[in-house]
């Protein structure tokens, strides 16, 4: 799904290679085999574990520091978590984008610039330094601050509305639904910014720089392709967002709920009443 999203976002509007998510899927399978779907997977696999650890750790500590469990504090704690994880997220997504654009339409990649995600970052660093591997950092921060704010705010509101408690026989489906919808709301709130970020990080592939900055990318994209450009690849993104975030939130929340239940049972030897699991 990452491959579809990036390629649809950055493709040339004058000569589009793909005409939608299904066409992109078929083209990659036919031209690059099934391995084409896994291009750039090394970067997310290296970074996502650290990102999730940072996000949930920072959000939990921020909520404890803010004190009151309110919707505003949920948003602020989520935004803080999103901002800090950009340190890993931006270079990770740069490598992912460059790897996914490498050898488009080739069954066996002939013009292989990068061996893997790590090699990609090393080469960019040697050529452009720290600034090079942090290309797109501003747009990443602008995307992640509100994105993670809405992410945790939505999850908090839904878990409260659904009354998610440990003794509820439907707690897992409820948590899965709340987590999946949180991911969808998060992406919908900032998706146009993600399109610009992808285009900036892909700019320069092949040695040609098309954009001079963020606003120039916005102007050129809108002038050539209209407002629809800011929704490029949205379908594949949302199809991925629901199951991934459903599994992530449900796993983390169940782990915390059972951990807190065990801690409460030890001194009291009584079944605890689990409060809302929103403040992670």
Coordinates of C-alpha atoms in Angstrom, one line a residue:
X1 CA 0.0 0.0 0.0
X2 CA 2.9 2.4 0.7
X3 CA 4.1 1.8 -2.9
X4 CA 0.7 2.7 -4.4
X5 CA 0.5 5.8 -2.2
X6 CA 3.9 7.2 -3.1
X7 CA 3.8 6.4 -6.8
X8 CA 0.3 7.9 -7.3
X9 CA 1.3 11.0 -5.4
X10 CA 4.4 11.9 -7.3
X11 CA 3.7 10.6 -10.9
X12 CA 3.9 13.1 -13.7
X13 CA 0.5 14.5 -14.5
X14 CA 1.4 15.1 -18.2
X15 CA 2.3 11.4 -18.8
X16 CA 0.6 9.5 -15.9
X17 CA 1.8 6.0 -15.5
X18 CA -1.1 4.9 -13.3
X19 CA -4.8 5.6 -13.5
X20 CA -5.8 4.7 -10.0
X21 CA -5.1 2.2 -7.2
X22 CA -6.2 -0.9 -9.0
X23 CA -4.3 0.0 -12.2
X24 CA -1.2 0.7 -10.1
X25 CA -1.6 -2.7 -8.5
X26 CA -1.9 -4.5 -11.8
X27 CA 0.9 -2.6 -13.4
X28 CA 3.4 -3.2 -10.6
X29 CA 2.5 -6.9 -10.5
X30 CA 2.9 -7.3 -14.3
X31 CA 6.0 -5.2 -14.8
X32 CA 7.9 -5.7 -11.5
X33 CA 6.5 -8.9 -10.2
X34 CA 5.2 -9.4 -6.6
X35 CA 8.5 -8.1 -5.2
X36 CA 7.6 -4.6 -6.5
X37 CA 5.0 -4.3 -3.7
X38 CA 7.8 -4.7 -1.1
X39 CA 10.2 -2.0 -2.4
X40 CA 11.3 0.3 0.4
X41 CA 10.0 -2.1 3.1
X42 CA 13.3 -2.1 4.9
X43 CA 13.0 1.5 6.0
X44 CA 9.6 1.2 7.7
X45 CA 10.6 -2.1 9.3
X46 CA 13.7 -0.4 10.8
X47 CA 11.9 2.7 12.0
X48 CA 8.3 1.8 12.9
X49 CA 9.2 0.0 16.1
X50 CA 11.1 3.0 17.4
X51 CA 8.4 5.4 16.2
X52 CA 5.6 3.5 18.0
X53 CA 7.7 3.4 21.2
X54 CA 8.4 7.1 21.0
X55 CA 4.8 8.0 20.1
X56 CA 3.0 6.1 22.9
X57 CA 5.8 6.8 25.4
X58 CA 5.7 10.6 24.8
X59 CA 1.9 10.7 24.7
X60 CA 1.6 8.9 28.0
X61 CA 4.2 11.1 29.7
X62 CA 2.7 14.3 28.2
X63 CA -0.8 13.3 29.6
X64 CA 0.7 12.7 33.0
X65 CA 2.4 16.1 32.9
X66 CA -0.7 17.9 31.7
X67 CA -2.7 16.3 34.6
X68 CA -6.3 16.4 33.5
X69 CA -7.6 13.9 30.9
X70 CA -9.5 16.3 28.6
X71 CA -10.0 16.3 24.8
X72 CA -7.7 19.3 24.5
X73 CA -4.9 17.6 26.5
X74 CA -5.3 14.5 24.4
X75 CA -4.8 16.5 21.3
X76 CA -1.8 18.4 22.7
X77 CA -0.2 15.2 24.0
X78 CA -0.7 13.5 20.6
X79 CA 0.7 16.5 18.8
X80 CA 3.8 16.5 21.1
X81 CA 4.3 12.8 20.3
X82 CA 3.9 13.4 16.6
X83 CA 6.4 16.2 16.6
X84 CA 9.2 14.3 18.4
X85 CA 8.9 11.2 16.3
X86 CA 9.7 13.2 13.1
X87 CA 13.3 12.9 14.0
X88 CA 13.1 9.2 12.8
X89 CA 10.0 9.5 10.6
X90 CA 11.4 12.0 8.1
X91 CA 14.6 10.2 7.1
X92 CA 12.7 6.9 7.1
X93 CA 10.1 8.1 4.7
X94 CA 12.8 9.8 2.5
X95 CA 14.5 6.4 2.1
X96 CA 11.2 4.6 1.6
X97 CA 10.2 7.1 -1.1
X98 CA 13.5 6.9 -3.0
X99 CA 13.5 3.1 -2.9
X100 CA 9.9 2.8 -4.1
X101 CA 10.6 5.1 -7.1
X102 CA 13.7 3.1 -8.1
X103 CA 13.3 1.0 -11.2
X104 CA 9.6 1.7 -11.9
X105 CA 8.3 -0.5 -14.6
X106 CA 11.4 -2.8 -14.6
X107 CA 11.1 -6.5 -13.9
X108 CA 14.8 -6.6 -13.1
X109 CA 16.0 -3.2 -11.9
X110 CA 18.8 -2.1 -14.3
X111 CA 19.5 1.4 -13.0
X112 CA 19.9 0.5 -9.3
X113 CA 21.2 3.5 -7.5
X114 CA 20.5 2.2 -4.0
X115 CA 21.1 -1.3 -2.6
X116 CA 18.7 -0.9 0.3
X117 CA 17.2 1.8 2.6
X118 CA 20.3 2.1 4.7
X119 CA 22.5 2.5 1.7
X120 CA 20.1 5.1 0.4
X121 CA 20.5 7.2 3.5
X122 CA 24.3 6.8 3.6
X123 CA 24.6 8.0 0.0
X124 CA 22.3 10.9 0.5
X125 CA 24.2 11.9 3.6
X126 CA 27.6 11.7 1.8
X127 CA 26.3 13.9 -0.9
X128 CA 24.1 16.4 0.9
X129 CA 24.9 16.0 4.6
X130 CA 22.4 16.2 7.5
X131 CA 20.2 18.6 5.5
X132 CA 19.9 16.0 2.7
X133 CA 18.6 13.1 4.9
X134 CA 16.1 15.5 6.6
X135 CA 14.6 16.7 3.3
X136 CA 10.9 17.3 3.8
X137 CA 11.3 17.8 7.6
X138 CA 9.2 20.9 7.7
X139 CA 6.3 19.3 5.8
X140 CA 6.6 16.2 8.0
X141 CA 6.3 18.2 11.2
X142 CA 3.4 20.2 9.8
X143 CA 1.7 16.9 8.9
X144 CA 2.4 15.1 12.2
X145 CA 1.5 17.7 14.7
X146 CA -2.2 18.0 13.9
X147 CA -2.2 14.4 12.5
X148 CA -1.2 12.8 15.8
X149 CA -3.3 15.3 17.7
X150 CA -6.5 14.1 15.9
X151 CA -5.2 10.5 16.1
X152 CA -5.3 10.4 19.9
X153 CA -8.2 12.7 20.3
X154 CA -10.4 10.5 18.0
X155 CA -9.4 7.4 19.8
X156 CA -10.1 8.9 23.2
X157 CA -13.6 10.1 22.1
X158 CA -14.5 6.8 20.5
X159 CA -13.3 4.6 23.4
X160 CA -15.4 6.7 25.8
X161 CA -18.4 6.7 23.5
X162 CA -18.2 2.9 23.1
X163 CA -17.5 2.4 26.8
X164 CA -14.5 0.2 26.3
X165 CA -13.8 -1.7 29.6
X166 CA -11.8 -4.9 30.3
X167 CA -14.9 -6.9 31.4
X168 CA -16.8 -6.1 28.2
X169 CA -17.0 -9.2 26.0
X170 CA -16.8 -6.9 22.9
X171 CA -13.9 -4.8 24.1
X172 CA -11.5 -6.1 21.4
X173 CA -13.8 -5.3 18.4
X174 CA -14.6 -1.9 19.9
X175 CA -10.8 -1.1 20.3
X176 CA -10.1 -2.3 16.8
X177 CA -12.9 -0.1 15.4
X178 CA -11.7 2.9 17.5
X179 CA -8.1 2.4 16.4
X180 CA -9.0 2.0 12.8
X181 CA -11.2 5.1 12.7
X182 CA -8.5 7.1 14.5
X183 CA -6.0 6.2 11.7
X184 CA -8.5 7.3 9.0
X185 CA -9.3 10.6 10.7
X186 CA -5.6 11.3 11.2
X187 CA -4.8 10.8 7.5
X188 CA -7.9 12.7 6.3
X189 CA -6.9 15.7 8.4
X190 CA -3.4 16.1 6.9
X191 CA -3.4 14.1 3.6
X192 CA -2.8 17.1 1.3
X193 CA 0.4 17.9 3.3
X194 CA 1.6 14.4 2.8
X195 CA 1.2 14.7 -1.0
X196 CA 3.5 17.8 -0.9
X197 CA 6.0 16.0 1.4
X198 CA 6.2 13.0 -0.9
X199 CA 6.7 15.3 -3.9
X200 CA 9.5 17.2 -2.2
X201 CA 11.3 14.1 -1.1
X202 CA 11.0 12.6 -4.6
X203 CA 12.2 15.8 -6.1
X204 CA 15.7 15.4 -7.5
X205 CA 15.4 11.7 -8.4
X206 CA 17.1 11.5 -11.8
X207 CA 19.1 14.6 -11.1
X208 CA 16.3 17.1 -11.9
X209 CA 15.0 19.5 -9.2
X210 CA 11.5 20.7 -10.0
X211 CA 10.6 22.6 -6.9
X212 CA 12.3 25.4 -5.1
X213 CA 10.4 25.0 -1.8
X214 CA 7.1 24.1 -0.2
X215 CA 5.0 26.9 -1.6
X216 CA 6.4 26.4 -5.0
X217 CA 5.5 22.8 -4.9
X218 CA 2.0 23.7 -3.8
X219 CA 1.6 26.3 -6.6
X220 CA 3.0 24.1 -9.4
X221 CA 1.0 21.0 -8.3
X222 CA -2.3 23.0 -8.1
X223 CA -1.7 24.9 -11.4
X224 CA -1.0 21.7 -13.4
X225 CA -3.4 19.3 -11.8
X226 CA -6.0 21.2 -9.8
X227 CA -7.3 20.4 -6.3
X228 CA -7.5 16.7 -7.1
X229 CA -3.8 16.4 -6.8
X230 CA -4.0 16.8 -3.0
X231 CA -6.1 13.6 -2.8
X232 CA -3.7 11.5 -5.0
X233 CA -3.3 8.0 -3.5
X234 CA -5.9 8.6 -0.7
X235 CA -7.8 5.4 -1.4
X236 CA -4.8 3.1 -0.9
X237 CA -3.8 5.1 2.2
X238 CA -7.1 4.7 3.9
X239 CA -7.3 1.0 3.0
X240 CA -4.0 0.5 4.8
X241 CA -4.7 3.0 7.6
X242 CA -7.7 1.1 9.2
X243 CA -6.2 -2.4 9.8
X244 CA -2.8 -1.1 10.7
X245 CA -4.0 1.4 13.3
X246 CA -6.7 -0.9 14.5
X247 CA -4.1 -3.6 15.4
X248 CA -1.7 -1.0 16.8
X249 CA -4.1 0.7 19.2
X250 CA -5.9 -2.5 20.2
X251 CA -2.6 -4.3 21.1
X252 CA -1.2 -1.4 23.1
X253 CA -4.4 -0.7 24.9
X254 CA -5.0 -4.4 25.9
X255 CA -1.5 -4.7 27.1
X256 CA -1.8 -1.6 29.3
X257 CA -5.3 -2.6 30.5
X258 CA -4.1 -6.0 31.6
X259 CA -0.9 -4.6 33.1
X260 CA -2.9 -2.1 35.2
X261 CA -5.4 -4.8 36.2
X262 CA -2.5 -7.0 37.5
X263 CA -1.0 -4.1 39.4
X264 CA -4.4 -3.3 41.1
X265 CA -5.1 -6.9 42.0
X266 CA -1.8 -7.5 43.8
X267 CA -2.4 -5.4 46.9
X268 CA -6.2 -5.6 47.0
X269 CA -7.0 -9.1 45.7
X270 CA -10.1 -7.7 44.1
X271 CA -11.2 -7.3 40.6
X272 CA -10.5 -3.7 39.5
X273 CA -12.8 -1.5 37.6
X274 CA -10.9 -0.5 34.5
X275 CA -11.4 3.1 33.5
X276 CA -11.2 4.4 30.0
X277 CA -8.0 3.2 28.3
X278 CA -7.5 6.4 26.4
X279 CA -4.6 8.0 28.4
X280 CA -1.8 5.7 27.2

